[in-house]
Coordinates of C-alpha atoms in Angstrom, one line a residue:
X58 CA 0.0 0.1 0.1
X59 CA 1.3 3.3 -1.0
X60 CA 1.5 6.1 1.7
X61 CA 2.1 9.2 -0.3
X62 CA 2.2 12.7 1.1
X63 CA 1.0 15.5 -1.1
X64 CA 2.1 19.2 -1.1
X65 CA 0.5 21.1 1.9
X66 CA -0.7 24.7 1.2
X67 CA -2.4 27.1 3.5
X68 CA -4.2 29.6 1.4
X69 CA -3.0 33.2 1.1
X70 CA -5.7 35.5 -0.1
X71 CA -3.5 38.7 -0.1
X72 CA -3.7 39.4 3.7
X73 CA -1.0 36.9 4.4
X74 CA -1.3 33.1 5.1
X75 CA -4.3 32.2 7.0
X76 CA -4.6 29.5 9.5
X77 CA -8.3 28.4 9.4
X78 CA -8.2 26.8 12.9
X79 CA -7.0 29.9 14.6
X80 CA -9.8 32.0 12.9
X81 CA -12.7 30.1 14.7
X82 CA -12.5 31.5 18.1
X83 CA -14.3 34.9 18.1
X84 CA -18.0 35.0 16.9
X85 CA -20.4 32.0 17.2
X86 CA -23.2 33.6 15.3
X87 CA -23.5 35.0 11.7
X88 CA -20.7 34.9 9.1
X89 CA -17.6 33.0 10.1
X90 CA -14.3 34.9 9.6
X91 CA -12.7 32.2 7.6
X92 CA -15.6 32.1 5.1
X93 CA -14.5 35.0 2.9
X94 CA -13.7 34.1 -0.7
X95 CA -10.1 33.7 -1.8
X96 CA -10.5 35.9 -4.9
X97 CA -10.6 33.1 -7.4
X98 CA -6.8 32.2 -6.8
X99 CA -6.4 28.5 -7.7
X100 CA -2.7 28.6 -8.2
X101 CA -2.3 26.1 -5.5
X102 CA -4.3 23.5 -7.6
X103 CA -1.8 23.3 -10.3
X104 CA 0.0 20.1 -9.1
X105 CA -3.1 18.1 -8.0
X106 CA -6.8 18.4 -8.2
X107 CA -6.9 16.9 -4.6
X108 CA -5.6 19.3 -2.1
X109 CA -5.0 19.3 1.6
X110 CA -5.1 22.4 3.7
X111 CA -3.3 21.6 6.7
X112 CA -3.5 24.1 10.0
X113 CA -0.2 25.3 11.5
X114 CA -1.5 25.3 15.1
X115 CA -4.3 23.7 17.0
X116 CA -7.8 25.3 17.5
X117 CA -8.6 27.5 20.2
X118 CA -11.7 25.9 21.6
X119 CA -12.5 28.3 24.3
X120 CA -15.4 29.9 22.3
X121 CA -17.4 26.8 21.7
X122 CA -16.3 23.5 23.2
X123 CA -18.3 22.5 26.1
X124 CA -17.0 21.2 29.5
X125 CA -17.1 17.5 29.3
X126 CA -18.9 15.5 32.1
X127 CA -21.4 12.9 33.0
X128 CA -25.1 14.0 33.1
X129 CA -26.9 12.4 36.3
X130 CA -29.8 13.9 37.9
X131 CA -29.6 17.2 36.0
X132 CA -26.0 17.8 37.1
X133 CA -22.7 17.6 35.0
X134 CA -20.3 15.7 37.1
X135 CA -16.9 13.9 37.0
X136 CA -16.7 10.3 37.4
X137 CA -16.7 9.0 41.1
X138 CA -13.1 7.6 40.7
X139 CA -11.8 10.6 38.7
X140 CA -10.8 8.4 35.4
X141 CA -10.8 10.2 32.2
X142 CA -10.0 9.4 28.5
X143 CA -8.7 11.7 25.8
X144 CA -10.8 13.1 23.1
X145 CA -8.7 13.7 19.8
X146 CA -9.1 16.1 17.1
X147 CA -9.0 13.9 13.8
X148 CA -7.6 16.8 11.7
X149 CA -4.5 17.1 13.8
X150 CA -4.5 14.0 16.2
X151 CA -4.0 16.6 19.2
X152 CA -6.0 16.0 22.4
X153 CA -8.9 18.6 22.7
X154 CA -10.5 17.3 26.0
X155 CA -10.6 14.8 28.7
X156 CA -13.8 13.0 29.2
X157 CA -14.9 11.4 32.5
X158 CA -15.5 7.6 32.4
X159 CA -18.4 6.4 34.4
X160 CA -18.0 3.7 37.0
X161 CA -20.5 1.1 37.8
X162 CA -21.8 3.3 40.6
X163 CA -22.1 6.3 38.3
X164 CA -24.2 4.3 35.9
X165 CA -26.4 3.0 38.8
X166 CA -27.0 6.5 39.8
X167 CA -28.0 7.4 36.2
X168 CA -30.5 4.5 36.3
X169 CA -32.0 5.5 39.7
X170 CA -32.5 9.1 38.3
X171 CA -34.2 8.0 35.3
X172 CA -36.5 5.6 37.3
X173 CA -37.3 8.5 39.7
X174 CA -38.1 10.9 36.9
X175 CA -40.3 8.5 35.0
X176 CA -43.4 8.7 37.1
X177 CA -43.7 12.5 36.7
X178 CA -42.5 12.6 33.1
X179 CA -45.0 10.0 31.8
X180 CA -47.8 11.9 33.4
X181 CA -46.8 15.1 31.8
X182 CA -49.4 16.1 29.2
X183 CA -48.2 15.6 25.6
X184 CA -48.6 19.3 24.8
X185 CA -46.2 20.2 27.7
X186 CA -43.7 17.5 26.7
X187 CA -43.9 18.9 23.2
X188 CA -43.2 22.4 24.5
X189 CA -39.9 21.1 25.9
X190 CA -38.9 19.6 22.6
X191 CA -39.9 22.6 20.7
X192 CA -38.0 25.1 22.8
X193 CA -35.0 22.7 22.6
X194 CA -35.2 22.9 18.8
X195 CA -35.2 26.6 18.9
X196 CA -32.2 26.7 21.1
X197 CA -30.3 24.3 18.7
X198 CA -31.0 26.8 16.0
X199 CA -29.8 29.8 18.2
X200 CA -26.7 27.8 19.1
X201 CA -26.2 26.3 15.6
X202 CA -22.6 27.7 15.1
X203 CA -21.1 26.4 18.5
X204 CA -22.8 23.1 18.1
X205 CA -21.6 22.9 14.4
X206 CA -18.0 23.9 15.4
X207 CA -18.0 21.2 18.1
X208 CA -19.1 18.5 15.6
X209 CA -16.3 19.5 13.0
X210 CA -13.8 19.6 15.9
X211 CA -14.6 16.2 17.0
X212 CA -15.5 14.4 13.8
X213 CA -13.6 16.5 11.1
X214 CA -16.3 17.0 8.5
X215 CA -16.7 20.3 6.8
X216 CA -18.5 22.9 8.9
X217 CA -21.2 23.4 6.4
X218 CA -22.1 19.7 6.7
X219 CA -22.2 20.1 10.5
X220 CA -24.7 23.1 10.2
X221 CA -26.8 20.9 8.1
X222 CA -26.8 18.1 10.8
X223 CA -28.0 20.6 13.4
X224 CA -30.6 22.2 11.5
X225 CA -32.1 18.7 10.4
X226 CA -32.0 17.6 14.1
X227 CA -34.0 20.8 15.0
X228 CA -36.5 19.7 12.5
X229 CA -36.6 16.3 14.0
X230 CA -37.3 17.6 17.4
X231 CA -40.2 19.7 16.0
X232 CA -41.6 16.7 14.4
X233 CA -41.6 14.5 17.4
X234 CA -43.1 17.5 19.4
X235 CA -46.0 17.5 17.0
X236 CA -46.3 13.7 16.9
X237 CA -46.3 13.4 20.6
X238 CA -49.7 15.0 20.7
X239 CA -51.1 12.5 18.2
X240 CA -50.4 9.3 20.2
X241 CA -54.0 8.1 20.1
X242 CA -55.7 5.1 21.6
X243 CA -58.9 3.6 20.2
X244 CA -62.3 2.2 21.2
X245 CA -63.0 -1.3 20.1
X246 CA -66.6 -2.3 20.1
X247 CA -67.3 -5.3 22.4
X248 CA -70.2 -7.2 23.8
X249 CA -73.3 -5.3 25.0
X250 CA -72.3 -3.3 28.0
X251 CA -68.4 -3.7 27.5
X252 CA -66.2 -0.9 26.5
X253 CA -62.7 -2.0 25.1
X254 CA -60.2 0.8 25.2
X255 CA -56.8 0.4 23.6
X256 CA -54.1 2.7 25.3
X257 CA -50.6 3.5 24.1
X258 CA -48.4 4.0 27.1
X259 CA -44.6 4.8 27.5
X260 CA -42.6 1.5 28.0
X261 CA -40.5 3.0 30.7
X262 CA -36.8 3.8 30.9
X263 CA -34.8 3.5 27.7
X264 CA -31.1 2.7 27.3
X265 CA -29.7 4.2 24.2
X266 CA -26.3 3.8 22.4
X267 CA -25.0 5.9 19.5
X268 CA -21.9 6.0 17.3
X269 CA -19.5 8.8 16.4
X270 CA -20.4 9.4 12.8
X271 CA -23.7 11.4 13.5
X272 CA -22.4 12.9 16.9
X273 CA -25.4 15.2 17.3
X274 CA -28.0 13.6 15.1
X275 CA -27.8 10.1 16.3
X276 CA -28.1 10.7 20.1
X277 CA -30.5 13.5 19.4
X278 CA -33.0 11.3 17.4
X279 CA -33.2 8.6 20.1
X280 CA -33.5 11.1 23.0
X281 CA -36.4 13.0 21.4
X282 CA -38.3 10.0 20.3
X283 CA -38.1 8.4 23.8
X284 CA -38.8 11.7 25.6
X285 CA -41.8 12.6 23.3
X286 CA -43.3 9.2 24.1
X287 CA -43.1 9.9 27.8
X288 CA -40.1 7.7 28.6
X289 CA -37.0 8.7 30.4
X290 CA -33.5 7.9 29.0
X291 CA -29.9 6.9 29.9
X292 CA -27.8 7.3 26.9
X293 CA -24.2 6.4 26.1
X294 CA -23.1 8.4 23.1
X295 CA -19.7 7.8 21.5
X296 CA -16.7 8.7 23.6
X297 CA -14.9 10.1 20.5
X298 CA -17.5 12.9 20.0
X299 CA -18.9 13.7 23.4
X300 CA -19.2 17.4 23.2
X301 CA -21.7 17.2 20.3
X302 CA -24.0 15.0 22.5
X303 CA -23.5 17.3 25.5
X304 CA -24.6 20.4 23.5
X305 CA -27.9 18.6 22.7
X306 CA -28.4 17.6 26.3
X307 CA -27.7 21.2 27.2
X308 CA -30.5 22.5 25.0
X309 CA -32.9 20.2 26.5
X310 CA -32.0 21.1 30.0
X311 CA -32.3 24.9 29.2
X312 CA -35.6 24.1 27.6
X313 CA -37.1 22.9 30.9
X314 CA -36.6 19.2 30.8
X315 CA -36.9 17.8 34.3
X316 CA -33.8 16.6 36.2
X317 CA -33.3 12.8 35.7
X318 CA -35.4 12.6 32.6
X319 CA -32.3 12.4 30.6
X320 CA -29.1 11.1 31.8
X321 CA -25.7 10.8 29.8
X322 CA -22.8 8.6 30.6
X323 CA -19.5 7.8 29.0
X324 CA -16.9 5.1 29.5
X325 CA -16.2 1.5 28.7
X326 CA -18.8 0.5 26.0
X327 CA -19.0 -3.1 27.0
X328 CA -19.2 -2.7 30.6
X329 CA -21.8 0.1 30.3
X330 CA -24.0 -1.6 27.9
X331 CA -24.1 -4.8 29.7
X332 CA -25.0 -3.0 33.0
X333 CA -27.6 -1.0 31.5
X334 CA -29.3 -3.9 29.5
X335 CA -29.1 -6.3 32.5
X336 CA -30.7 -3.7 34.8
X337 CA -34.4 -4.3 35.6
X338 CA -34.9 -0.6 35.5
X339 CA -34.3 -0.5 31.7
X340 CA -37.4 -1.7 29.8
X341 CA -36.2 -1.1 26.1
X342 CA -33.0 -0.4 24.2
X343 CA -32.1 1.5 21.0
X344 CA -28.8 1.1 19.4
X345 CA -27.0 2.4 16.2
X346 CA -23.7 0.9 15.4
X347 CA -22.0 -1.9 13.9
X348 CA -23.5 -5.5 13.1
X349 CA -21.2 -7.4 15.5
X350 CA -22.0 -5.1 18.5
X351 CA -25.7 -5.1 17.5
X352 CA -25.8 -8.8 17.5
X353 CA -24.3 -8.9 21.0
X354 CA -26.6 -6.3 22.4
X355 CA -29.7 -7.9 20.8
X356 CA -28.8 -11.2 22.2
X357 CA -28.4 -9.8 25.7
X358 CA -31.6 -7.8 25.4
X359 CA -33.4 -11.0 24.3
X360 CA -32.1 -13.0 27.2
X361 CA -33.9 -10.3 29.4
X362 CA -36.9 -10.0 27.0
X363 CA -36.3 -6.5 26.3
X364 CA -37.4 -5.0 22.9
X365 CA -34.9 -3.1 20.9
X366 CA -34.5 -0.9 17.9
X367 CA -31.5 -1.6 15.9
X368 CA -29.9 0.4 13.2
X369 CA -26.7 -1.6 12.1
X370 CA -25.3 0.1 9.1
X371 CA -25.3 -0.6 5.4
X372 CA -23.6 -1.2 2.3
X373 CA -25.6 0.9 -0.1
X374 CA -25.8 -0.2 -3.8
X375 CA -26.3 2.3 -6.7
X376 CA -27.8 1.0 -10.0
X377 CA -27.1 3.3 -12.8
X378 CA -29.0 2.5 -16.0
X379 CA -27.9 3.6 -19.5
X380 CA -31.1 5.7 -20.1
X381 CA -30.0 8.3 -17.6
X382 CA -28.0 11.5 -17.7
X383 CA -24.7 9.6 -17.0
X384 CA -22.3 12.5 -16.3
X385 CA -24.9 14.2 -14.0
X386 CA -25.4 10.9 -12.2
X387 CA -21.7 10.2 -11.9
X388 CA -21.1 13.7 -10.4
X389 CA -24.0 13.3 -7.9
X390 CA -22.8 9.9 -7.0
X391 CA -19.2 11.0 -6.4
X392 CA -20.2 14.0 -4.3
X393 CA -22.5 11.8 -2.2
X394 CA -20.1 9.0 -1.7
X395 CA -17.5 11.2 -0.2
X396 CA -19.8 13.2 2.4
X397 CA -18.2 12.9 5.8
X398 CA -15.5 10.8 4.2
X399 CA -17.9 8.0 3.5
X400 CA -18.4 7.6 7.2
X401 CA -22.4 7.4 6.8
X402 CA -24.4 4.3 7.3
X403 CA -26.5 5.3 3.9
X404 CA -23.1 6.2 2.0
X405 CA -23.4 4.8 -1.6
X406 CA -20.5 2.3 -2.1
X407 CA -21.2 -0.3 -4.7
X408 CA -21.9 1.3 -8.0
X409 CA -23.5 -0.9 -10.6
X410 CA -23.4 0.7 -14.0
X411 CA -24.9 -0.6 -17.3
X412 CA -22.1 -1.6 -19.5
X413 CA -22.9 0.7 -22.4
X414 CA -22.3 3.8 -20.2
X415 CA -19.8 2.4 -17.8
X416 CA -16.7 4.0 -19.2
X417 CA -18.2 7.3 -19.5
X418 CA -19.6 7.1 -15.8
X419 CA -16.3 5.9 -14.6
X420 CA -14.5 8.9 -16.2
X421 CA -16.9 11.5 -14.9
X422 CA -16.9 9.9 -11.4
X423 CA -13.0 9.8 -11.2
X424 CA -12.8 13.3 -12.4
X425 CA -15.3 14.6 -9.7
X426 CA -13.5 12.7 -7.1
X427 CA -10.2 13.8 -7.9
X428 CA -11.5 17.4 -7.8
X429 CA -12.8 17.2 -4.0
X430 CA -10.8 19.5 -1.9
X431 CA -9.8 17.8 1.3
X432 CA -8.6 19.4 4.7
X433 CA -9.6 20.9 7.9
X434 CA -13.4 21.0 8.3
X435 CA -13.0 24.7 9.5
X436 CA -11.5 25.8 6.0
X437 CA -14.3 27.3 3.9
X438 CA -12.9 25.6 0.7
X439 CA -12.7 22.1 2.3
X440 CA -15.1 19.5 0.9
X441 CA -14.0 16.5 2.8
X442 CA -12.3 16.3 6.1
X443 CA -10.2 13.5 7.7
X444 CA -11.4 10.1 8.8
X445 CA -12.5 10.2 12.4
X446 CA -9.7 8.1 13.8
X447 CA -6.6 6.1 12.8
X448 CA -8.7 2.8 13.1
X449 CA -10.9 3.9 10.2
X450 CA -7.8 4.9 8.1
X451 CA -6.0 1.6 8.7
X452 CA -9.3 -0.4 8.0
X453 CA -9.7 1.6 4.7
X454 CA -6.1 0.8 3.7
X455 CA -6.6 -2.8 4.5
X456 CA -9.9 -3.2 2.4
X457 CA -8.1 -1.5 -0.6
X458 CA -5.0 -3.6 -0.3
X459 CA -7.0 -6.9 -0.1
X460 CA -9.1 -5.8 -3.2
X461 CA -6.1 -4.9 -5.3
X462 CA -4.4 -8.2 -4.4
X463 CA -7.2 -10.0 -6.3
X464 CA -7.3 -7.8 -9.3
X465 CA -8.9 -4.6 -8.5
X466 CA -7.4 -1.3 -10.1
X467 CA -7.0 2.0 -8.4
X468 CA -8.6 4.6 -10.7
X469 CA -7.7 7.4 -8.1
X470 CA -6.8 7.8 -4.5
X471 CA -5.5 5.0 -2.3
X472 CA -3.0 7.2 -0.4
X473 CA -2.7 9.0 2.9
X474 CA -2.6 12.8 2.8
X475 CA -0.9 15.4 5.0
X476 CA 1.6 15.1 7.8
X477 CA -0.8 15.2 10.7
X478 CA -4.3 14.0 11.4
X479 CA -6.1 11.1 9.8
X480 CA -6.5 12.2 6.1
X481 CA -7.1 9.9 3.2
X482 CA -7.7 10.5 -0.5
X483 CA -11.1 9.6 -2.1
X484 CA -10.4 6.3 -3.6
X485 CA -12.2 4.7 -6.7
X486 CA -11.6 1.1 -7.4
X487 CA -12.7 -0.7 -10.7
X488 CA -12.5 -4.4 -11.8
X489 CA -13.5 -5.3 -8.3
X490 CA -14.0 -9.0 -7.6
X491 CA -17.4 -9.5 -6.2
X492 CA -16.1 -11.7 -3.3
X493 CA -13.6 -9.4 -1.8
X494 CA -14.1 -8.1 1.7
X495 CA -14.8 -4.5 0.5
X496 CA -17.9 -5.8 -1.3
X497 CA -19.3 -7.8 1.7
X498 CA -18.1 -5.5 4.7
X499 CA -19.3 -2.1 5.3
X500 CA -16.3 0.0 4.1
X501 CA -17.3 3.1 6.2
X502 CA -14.6 5.2 4.5
X503 CA -13.8 7.0 1.3
X504 CA -13.9 3.9 -1.0
X505 CA -16.1 3.6 -4.1
X506 CA -16.4 0.3 -5.8
X507 CA -17.4 0.6 -9.7
X508 CA -18.7 -2.5 -11.6
X509 CA -20.6 -2.9 -14.9
X510 CA -23.8 -4.9 -15.4
X511 CA -25.6 -5.9 -18.6
X512 CA -29.4 -6.6 -17.6
X513 CA -31.6 -5.1 -14.9
X514 CA -32.0 -8.7 -13.5
X515 CA -28.2 -9.0 -13.0
X516 CA -28.0 -5.5 -11.4
X517 CA -30.9 -6.3 -8.8
X518 CA -29.3 -9.8 -7.9
X519 CA -26.0 -8.2 -7.3
X520 CA -27.5 -5.3 -5.3
X521 CA -29.1 -7.8 -3.1
X522 CA -25.9 -9.9 -2.8
X523 CA -24.9 -8.9 0.8
X524 CA -26.2 -9.3 4.2
X525 CA -27.0 -5.6 4.4
X526 CA -30.4 -4.1 3.6
X527 CA -30.4 -0.5 4.8
X528 CA -30.5 1.7 1.6
X529 CA -30.1 1.6 -2.2
X530 CA -30.2 4.2 -4.9
X531 CA -31.0 4.0 -8.6
X532 CA -30.8 6.4 -11.6
X533 CA -33.1 5.6 -14.6
X534 CA -35.7 7.4 -16.8
X535 CA -37.8 4.3 -17.1
X536 CA -40.8 4.1 -14.8
X537 CA -40.9 0.3 -15.3
X538 CA -37.4 -0.1 -14.3
X539 CA -37.7 2.3 -11.3
X540 CA -40.8 0.3 -10.2
X541 CA -38.9 -2.9 -10.3
X542 CA -35.9 -1.5 -8.5
X543 CA -38.1 -0.1 -5.6
X544 CA -40.0 -3.5 -5.3
X545 CA -37.3 -5.9 -5.7
X546 CA -34.2 -4.5 -3.9
X547 CA -34.1 -5.6 -0.4
X548 CA -33.6 -2.5 1.6
X549 CA -35.5 -0.4 4.0
X550 CA -34.9 2.7 1.9
X551 CA -34.7 2.9 -1.9
X552 CA -34.5 6.3 -3.7
X553 CA -34.6 6.8 -7.4
X554 CA -32.8 9.6 -9.2
X555 CA -31.8 11.4 -6.0
X556 CA -30.2 10.5 -2.7
X557 CA -33.0 10.7 -0.2
X558 CA -31.8 10.5 3.4
X559 CA -33.5 10.1 6.8
X560 CA -36.0 12.8 7.0
X561 CA -38.0 13.8 10.2
X562 CA -41.3 12.7 8.6
X563 CA -40.2 9.4 7.0
X564 CA -39.3 6.2 8.5
X565 CA -35.6 5.3 8.7
X566 CA -34.3 1.7 9.2
X567 CA -33.4 -1.4 7.4
X568 CA -33.8 -5.1 7.0
X569 CA -31.6 -8.2 7.0
X570 CA -28.3 -7.5 8.9
X571 CA -29.1 -3.8 8.9
X572 CA -31.3 -4.3 11.9
X573 CA -35.0 -3.8 12.7
X574 CA -37.3 -1.2 13.9
X575 CA -37.6 2.5 12.7
X576 CA -36.7 5.9 13.6
X577 CA -38.7 9.0 12.2
X578 CA -42.0 9.2 10.6
X579 CA -45.3 8.0 11.9
X580 CA -43.4 4.8 13.2
X581 CA -41.1 6.8 15.4
X582 CA -42.7 5.9 18.8
X583 CA -43.1 2.1 18.0
X584 CA -40.1 1.2 20.1
X585 CA -41.0 3.4 22.9
X586 CA -44.8 2.5 23.5
X587 CA -46.7 -0.5 24.6
X588 CA -50.4 -1.1 24.0
X589 CA -52.7 -1.8 26.8
X590 CA -56.3 -3.1 26.7
X591 CA -58.5 -1.7 29.2
X592 CA -61.9 -3.5 29.0
X593 CA -64.7 -2.2 31.3
X594 CA -68.1 -3.8 31.7
X595 CA -70.5 -1.3 32.5
X596 CA -72.7 -2.0 35.5

């Protein structure tokens, strides 16, 4: 595997070299000081289309990064034994904070707090619960810059993408607030003199677990659905991106959420998840993450007869038919592929392109991929940041090396970038053997796999040829082909001629090894409510 280092340039727009990291300290609202244009100067692009902007010094986080702590009974506290772990900026590999690690006693305190708060919160009228969520959404929008900067600092993705994450999350909170007021029961006719009333009640205390790739959105979605349903929550967000989740919790607390309704702990994932699921206080779990961990948690939850909502990632196929605008489709596919450096569960990865347009699609896809500008997420021109950690970069390299070892060709990329942080070039592989690990395992990195097909039957069969079933995409002008693709591809989400994501009003979830249960849409409360029959014989 080649580990090349490309030329590093800090843009000079006439006012002297600018370090984008140092620019982020002052204002947290309005236009960012590093967002001014660079006067069309693209001389630095002469050597290569893919460019790394490397900061010369670490970020001053004093204006936006929150104090890290455990949230228990409405208080931010340190761990009871003082243990901490480092939080690292993936753009520089520098430590940006030290996160308390909860002990067994800390986790039990969080469980007790959630249990104590449950009785009052579940009796709170839906309109009042909705009011808290609506105010929290407003606070997220007011604080969008500090939250977005925290996401970019911890995860590395461009600030523009981080802002979108916060804005969409605020919309999710507003959706749940509205839906919480439409949790209806029903009256079922019975025998003469008998009233059968079906009630939908909160299931109880929910344990939630979320990954680092959606550091605000993923914990935010689980928290708001559970709270809107009348449940209380103990959540363990990812230890690599704690500040983003802490900001969401702060918005809820400032919006009037009662102490104990939400508790947030960090620490050893295995120990905490085992303690939470085994606890008789917890009545349901919600998990987003890898298939192996999801299997373990589902097995443990099943042992204790606790329902679960599981979103376990994907390996999204894209079917490109020859009747589409091939160049436009290729450009859209490449841009979508490398959002968040490919670290998205719905990231398109396996591109099946009809043979007649395969070469033209590949050429346009590679050209677009090479033009993506890579660097600090705080730089206004950056289109892709670093990978989240060194583990992901090493895993990316291993998958590429294995694929190339059995015949795959590198059309572009396959190299490390920069001298610090976890940067990796957008990589396009062609002539990929269907049995290589990258075709069967979620790459979760900047790898695109391009393969030709002849018939729609072949494309559908190959799209379904993995254990995953989260999302799929297709490009065609044929209504008949679109109908077949939607009906026959085995995924929870199929989008044609665009890259539809998880909206607040639409259900999000998968099938097969991608898990079960849904977040969002009218189905959003299914994992947090139980149905009770109240049968009353009138005397």
